[in-house]
């Protein structure tokens, strides 16, 4: 996170993966994978659960090892708008957002940005999402996951609320 947060007009959020959270899971997966490999090397333990464990935790170690050292910006937000580089929506101006909801489930925070004109943004989503929205007539929005990121989630949510509210007053 960068920028001065006392004046939210000039705040800039560059949200990246958290090095420490991902490093902890990487070390755990690597240790469990190595333990499974050591069991496989033993003369009497050549069974499929050990192979499955080695493959599963090895894949987890690769995934979280990559996330640990991936320092690219995942979400960028400033006074002009917000962009989640993991989605195909591109930059979303604050004036395009009608409301937001924040949900925390088991410690993982997800934000949903609901659009003022959803028909403009729906074609940028996946075909599955387009089909679900058309069949269920549900309210459409862009979801942003803050899981394993390096941001103060509550402060970021207050920043987004403030930007959406100020754009609603001027728009």
PDB file of C-alpha atoms in Angstrom:
ATOM      1  CA  UNK A   1       0.000   0.000   0.000  1.00  0.00           C
ATOM      2  CA  UNK A   2       1.337   3.377  -0.918  1.00  0.00           C
ATOM      3  CA  UNK A   3       0.205   6.945  -0.519  1.00  0.00           C
ATOM      4  CA  UNK A   4      -0.897   9.254   2.249  1.00  0.00           C
ATOM      5  CA  UNK A   5      -4.044   7.955   3.874  1.00  0.00           C
ATOM      6  CA  UNK A   6      -4.939  11.019   5.938  1.00  0.00           C
ATOM      7  CA  UNK A   7      -6.137  12.725   2.745  1.00  0.00           C
ATOM      8  CA  UNK A   8      -8.114  10.102   0.829  1.00  0.00           C
ATOM      9  CA  UNK A   9      -8.328  12.262  -2.315  1.00  0.00           C
ATOM     10  CA  UNK A  10      -4.652  11.567  -2.966  1.00  0.00           C
ATOM     11  CA  UNK A  11      -4.560   7.976  -1.716  1.00  0.00           C
ATOM     12  CA  UNK A  12      -3.241   5.362  -4.099  1.00  0.00           C
ATOM     13  CA  UNK A  13      -3.621   1.680  -3.373  1.00  0.00           C
ATOM     14  CA  UNK A  14      -1.358  -0.783  -5.153  1.00  0.00           C
ATOM     15  CA  UNK A  15      -2.417  -4.126  -3.728  1.00  0.00           C
ATOM     16  CA  UNK A  16      -0.081  -7.085  -4.148  1.00  0.00           C
ATOM     17  CA  UNK A  17       0.122 -10.632  -2.797  1.00  0.00           C
ATOM     18  CA  UNK A  18       1.258 -10.773   0.814  1.00  0.00           C
ATOM     19  CA  UNK A  19       4.787 -12.183   0.947  1.00  0.00           C
ATOM     20  CA  UNK A  20       4.511 -13.475   4.513  1.00  0.00           C
ATOM     21  CA  UNK A  21       1.104 -15.142   4.269  1.00  0.00           C
ATOM     22  CA  UNK A  22       2.024 -16.968   1.075  1.00  0.00           C
ATOM     23  CA  UNK A  23       5.515 -17.835   2.348  1.00  0.00           C
ATOM     24  CA  UNK A  24       4.009 -19.539   5.410  1.00  0.00           C
ATOM     25  CA  UNK A  25       1.733 -21.715   3.264  1.00  0.00           C
ATOM     26  CA  UNK A  26       4.611 -22.396   0.818  1.00  0.00           C
ATOM     27  CA  UNK A  27       6.867 -23.648   3.634  1.00  0.00           C
ATOM     28  CA  UNK A  28       4.056 -25.796   5.068  1.00  0.00           C
ATOM     29  CA  UNK A  29       3.287 -27.389   1.681  1.00  0.00           C
ATOM     30  CA  UNK A  30       6.956 -27.917   0.924  1.00  0.00           C
ATOM     31  CA  UNK A  31       7.513 -29.605   4.282  1.00  0.00           C
ATOM     32  CA  UNK A  32       4.519 -31.909   3.887  1.00  0.00           C
ATOM     33  CA  UNK A  33       5.532 -32.760   0.325  1.00  0.00           C
ATOM     34  CA  UNK A  34       9.051 -33.633   1.429  1.00  0.00           C
ATOM     35  CA  UNK A  35       7.656 -35.755   4.271  1.00  0.00           C
ATOM     36  CA  UNK A  36       5.516 -37.694   1.776  1.00  0.00           C
ATOM     37  CA  UNK A  37       8.542 -38.207  -0.488  1.00  0.00           C
ATOM     38  CA  UNK A  38      10.561 -39.525   2.467  1.00  0.00           C
ATOM     39  CA  UNK A  39       7.759 -41.998   3.237  1.00  0.00           C
ATOM     40  CA  UNK A  40       7.857 -43.115  -0.413  1.00  0.00           C
ATOM     41  CA  UNK A  41      11.596 -43.706  -0.188  1.00  0.00           C
ATOM     42  CA  UNK A  42      11.110 -46.094   2.740  1.00  0.00           C
ATOM     43  CA  UNK A  43      11.174 -49.797   1.787  1.00  0.00           C
ATOM     44  CA  UNK A  44       7.746 -50.755   3.133  1.00  0.00           C
ATOM     45  CA  UNK A  45       5.649 -47.663   2.339  1.00  0.00           C
ATOM     46  CA  UNK A  46       5.046 -47.529  -1.406  1.00  0.00           C
ATOM     47  CA  UNK A  47       1.318 -46.891  -1.344  1.00  0.00           C
ATOM     48  CA  UNK A  48      -0.946 -44.527  -3.257  1.00  0.00           C
ATOM     49  CA  UNK A  49      -1.826 -42.172  -0.328  1.00  0.00           C
ATOM     50  CA  UNK A  50       1.833 -41.197  -0.044  1.00  0.00           C
ATOM     51  CA  UNK A  51       2.049 -40.574  -3.786  1.00  0.00           C
ATOM     52  CA  UNK A  52      -1.154 -38.531  -3.704  1.00  0.00           C
ATOM     53  CA  UNK A  53       0.112 -36.532  -0.716  1.00  0.00           C
ATOM     54  CA  UNK A  54       3.441 -35.821  -2.384  1.00  0.00           C
ATOM     55  CA  UNK A  55       1.719 -34.667  -5.584  1.00  0.00           C
ATOM     56  CA  UNK A  56      -0.945 -32.599  -3.802  1.00  0.00           C
ATOM     57  CA  UNK A  57       1.385 -30.778  -1.437  1.00  0.00           C
ATOM     58  CA  UNK A  58       4.028 -30.461  -4.153  1.00  0.00           C
ATOM     59  CA  UNK A  59       1.500 -28.682  -6.361  1.00  0.00           C
ATOM     60  CA  UNK A  60       0.560 -26.447  -3.417  1.00  0.00           C
ATOM     61  CA  UNK A  61       4.232 -25.614  -2.842  1.00  0.00           C
ATOM     62  CA  UNK A  62       4.628 -24.624  -6.503  1.00  0.00           C
ATOM     63  CA  UNK A  63       1.477 -22.474  -6.427  1.00  0.00           C
ATOM     64  CA  UNK A  64       2.277 -20.642  -3.199  1.00  0.00           C
ATOM     65  CA  UNK A  65       5.963 -20.389  -4.092  1.00  0.00           C
ATOM     66  CA  UNK A  66       4.944 -18.521  -7.230  1.00  0.00           C
ATOM     67  CA  UNK A  67       2.514 -16.302  -5.286  1.00  0.00           C
ATOM     68  CA  UNK A  68       5.172 -15.526  -2.673  1.00  0.00           C
ATOM     69  CA  UNK A  69       7.555 -13.971  -5.170  1.00  0.00           C
ATOM     70  CA  UNK A  70       4.995 -12.531  -7.602  1.00  0.00           C
ATOM     71  CA  UNK A  71       5.127  -8.815  -6.797  1.00  0.00           C
ATOM     72  CA  UNK A  72       2.907  -7.590  -9.639  1.00  0.00           C
ATOM     73  CA  UNK A  73       0.063  -5.251  -8.713  1.00  0.00           C
ATOM     74  CA  UNK A  74      -3.224  -7.180  -8.381  1.00  0.00           C
ATOM     75  CA  UNK A  75      -5.600  -4.294  -7.640  1.00  0.00           C
ATOM     76  CA  UNK A  76      -4.970  -0.595  -8.270  1.00  0.00           C
ATOM     77  CA  UNK A  77      -7.221   2.126  -6.897  1.00  0.00           C
ATOM     78  CA  UNK A  78      -6.870   5.896  -6.891  1.00  0.00           C
ATOM     79  CA  UNK A  79      -9.145   8.942  -7.063  1.00  0.00           C
ATOM     80  CA  UNK A  80     -10.111   8.115 -10.677  1.00  0.00           C
ATOM     81  CA  UNK A  81     -11.234   4.517 -10.251  1.00  0.00           C
ATOM     82  CA  UNK A  82     -10.294   0.934  -9.513  1.00  0.00           C
ATOM     83  CA  UNK A  83      -8.800  -1.853 -11.587  1.00  0.00           C
ATOM     84  CA  UNK A  84      -8.432  -5.517 -10.728  1.00  0.00           C
ATOM     85  CA  UNK A  85      -5.748  -6.854 -13.067  1.00  0.00           C
ATOM     86  CA  UNK A  86      -6.992 -10.412 -12.501  1.00  0.00           C
ATOM     87  CA  UNK A  87     -10.290  -9.685 -14.319  1.00  0.00           C
ATOM     88  CA  UNK A  88     -11.240  -8.466 -17.788  1.00  0.00           C
ATOM     89  CA  UNK A  89     -13.185  -5.385 -16.680  1.00  0.00           C
ATOM     90  CA  UNK A  90     -10.308  -2.944 -17.039  1.00  0.00           C
ATOM     91  CA  UNK A  91     -10.405   0.321 -15.145  1.00  0.00           C
ATOM     92  CA  UNK A  92     -13.756   1.063 -13.545  1.00  0.00           C
ATOM     93  CA  UNK A  93     -14.456   4.733 -12.854  1.00  0.00           C
ATOM     94  CA  UNK A  94     -16.057   5.503  -9.490  1.00  0.00           C
ATOM     95  CA  UNK A  95     -18.987   7.107 -11.309  1.00  0.00           C
ATOM     96  CA  UNK A  96     -19.776   3.694 -12.869  1.00  0.00           C
ATOM     97  CA  UNK A  97     -20.247   2.057  -9.452  1.00  0.00           C
ATOM     98  CA  UNK A  98     -23.687   2.198  -7.835  1.00  0.00           C
ATOM     99  CA  UNK A  99     -22.870   0.436  -4.553  1.00  0.00           C
ATOM    100  CA  UNK A 100     -20.493  -2.032  -2.945  1.00  0.00           C
ATOM    101  CA  UNK A 101     -20.792  -4.894  -0.517  1.00  0.00           C
ATOM    102  CA  UNK A 102     -18.011  -6.388   1.541  1.00  0.00           C
ATOM    103  CA  UNK A 103     -18.267  -9.929   2.868  1.00  0.00           C
ATOM    104  CA  UNK A 104     -15.787 -11.690   5.083  1.00  0.00           C
ATOM    105  CA  UNK A 105     -16.081 -15.461   5.107  1.00  0.00           C
ATOM    106  CA  UNK A 106     -13.645 -17.392   7.285  1.00  0.00           C
ATOM    107  CA  UNK A 107     -11.235 -14.445   7.320  1.00  0.00           C
ATOM    108  CA  UNK A 108     -11.286 -13.872   3.544  1.00  0.00           C
ATOM    109  CA  UNK A 109     -12.725 -10.543   2.409  1.00  0.00           C
ATOM    110  CA  UNK A 110     -14.487 -10.201  -0.939  1.00  0.00           C
ATOM    111  CA  UNK A 111     -15.806  -6.941  -2.347  1.00  0.00           C
ATOM    112  CA  UNK A 112     -18.561  -6.774  -4.920  1.00  0.00           C
ATOM    113  CA  UNK A 113     -18.871  -3.596  -6.957  1.00  0.00           C
ATOM    114  CA  UNK A 114     -22.378  -3.185  -8.393  1.00  0.00           C
ATOM    115  CA  UNK A 115     -22.563  -1.141 -11.590  1.00  0.00           C
ATOM    116  CA  UNK A 116     -24.918   1.737 -12.366  1.00  0.00           C
ATOM    117  CA  UNK A 117     -25.301   0.389 -15.935  1.00  0.00           C
ATOM    118  CA  UNK A 118     -24.724  -3.385 -15.718  1.00  0.00           C
ATOM    119  CA  UNK A 119     -25.538  -3.997 -19.399  1.00  0.00           C
ATOM    120  CA  UNK A 120     -22.391  -2.062 -20.337  1.00  0.00           C
ATOM    121  CA  UNK A 121     -20.166  -4.282 -18.165  1.00  0.00           C
ATOM    122  CA  UNK A 122     -21.799  -7.703 -18.555  1.00  0.00           C
ATOM    123  CA  UNK A 123     -20.207  -8.447 -21.986  1.00  0.00           C
ATOM    124  CA  UNK A 124     -16.758  -8.155 -20.346  1.00  0.00           C
ATOM    125  CA  UNK A 125     -17.504 -11.055 -18.006  1.00  0.00           C
ATOM    126  CA  UNK A 126     -17.222 -14.760 -18.751  1.00  0.00           C
ATOM    127  CA  UNK A 127     -19.866 -16.539 -20.839  1.00  0.00           C
ATOM    128  CA  UNK A 128     -20.875 -18.563 -17.782  1.00  0.00           C
ATOM    129  CA  UNK A 129     -21.485 -15.385 -15.767  1.00  0.00           C
ATOM    130  CA  UNK A 130     -23.471 -13.873 -18.644  1.00  0.00           C
ATOM    131  CA  UNK A 131     -25.612 -17.005 -18.868  1.00  0.00           C
ATOM    132  CA  UNK A 132     -26.238 -17.125 -15.097  1.00  0.00           C
ATOM    133  CA  UNK A 133     -27.191 -13.432 -14.945  1.00  0.00           C
ATOM    134  CA  UNK A 134     -29.559 -13.798 -17.899  1.00  0.00           C
ATOM    135  CA  UNK A 135     -31.263 -16.888 -16.464  1.00  0.00           C
ATOM    136  CA  UNK A 136     -31.536 -15.745 -12.849  1.00  0.00           C
ATOM    137  CA  UNK A 137     -31.995 -11.989 -13.364  1.00  0.00           C
ATOM    138  CA  UNK A 138     -29.550 -11.481 -10.492  1.00  0.00           C
ATOM    139  CA  UNK A 139     -27.858  -8.169  -9.783  1.00  0.00           C
ATOM    140  CA  UNK A 140     -24.530  -8.095 -11.632  1.00  0.00           C
ATOM    141  CA  UNK A 141     -21.281  -6.843 -10.164  1.00  0.00           C
ATOM    142  CA  UNK A 142     -17.513  -7.236 -10.253  1.00  0.00           C
ATOM    143  CA  UNK A 143     -16.019  -9.275  -7.435  1.00  0.00           C
ATOM    144  CA  UNK A 144     -12.623  -8.419  -5.947  1.00  0.00           C
ATOM    145  CA  UNK A 145     -10.922 -10.870  -3.609  1.00  0.00           C
ATOM    146  CA  UNK A 146      -8.559  -9.482  -0.973  1.00  0.00           C
ATOM    147  CA  UNK A 147      -7.411 -12.935   0.149  1.00  0.00           C
ATOM    148  CA  UNK A 148      -3.660 -13.115   0.941  1.00  0.00           C
ATOM    149  CA  UNK A 149      -3.012  -9.501  -0.028  1.00  0.00           C
ATOM    150  CA  UNK A 150      -0.950  -6.835   1.688  1.00  0.00           C
ATOM    151  CA  UNK A 151      -3.687  -4.259   2.328  1.00  0.00           C
ATOM    152  CA  UNK A 152      -5.465  -3.050   5.455  1.00  0.00           C
ATOM    153  CA  UNK A 153      -8.876  -4.293   4.329  1.00  0.00           C
ATOM    154  CA  UNK A 154     -11.033  -2.034   6.522  1.00  0.00           C
ATOM    155  CA  UNK A 155      -9.143   1.088   5.465  1.00  0.00           C
ATOM    156  CA  UNK A 156      -9.406   0.081   1.809  1.00  0.00           C
ATOM    157  CA  UNK A 157     -13.166  -0.495   2.138  1.00  0.00           C
ATOM    158  CA  UNK A 158     -13.576   2.954   3.752  1.00  0.00           C
ATOM    159  CA  UNK A 159     -11.599   4.467   0.862  1.00  0.00           C
ATOM    160  CA  UNK A 160     -13.835   2.780  -1.743  1.00  0.00           C
ATOM    161  CA  UNK A 161     -17.007   3.787   0.146  1.00  0.00           C
ATOM    162  CA  UNK A 162     -15.813   7.388   0.199  1.00  0.00           C
ATOM    163  CA  UNK A 163     -14.965   7.423  -3.503  1.00  0.00           C
ATOM    164  CA  UNK A 164     -18.302   5.864  -4.502  1.00  0.00           C
ATOM    165  CA  UNK A 165     -20.227   8.275  -2.255  1.00  0.00           C
ATOM    166  CA  UNK A 166     -18.401  11.350  -3.574  1.00  0.00           C
ATOM    167  CA  UNK A 167     -18.939  10.268  -7.197  1.00  0.00           C
ATOM    168  CA  UNK A 168     -22.665   9.775  -6.509  1.00  0.00           C
ATOM    169  CA  UNK A 169     -22.891  13.362  -5.205  1.00  0.00           C
ATOM    170  CA  UNK A 170     -21.152  14.823  -8.242  1.00  0.00           C
ATOM    171  CA  UNK A 171     -22.741  12.467 -10.803  1.00  0.00           C
TER     172      UNK A 171
END
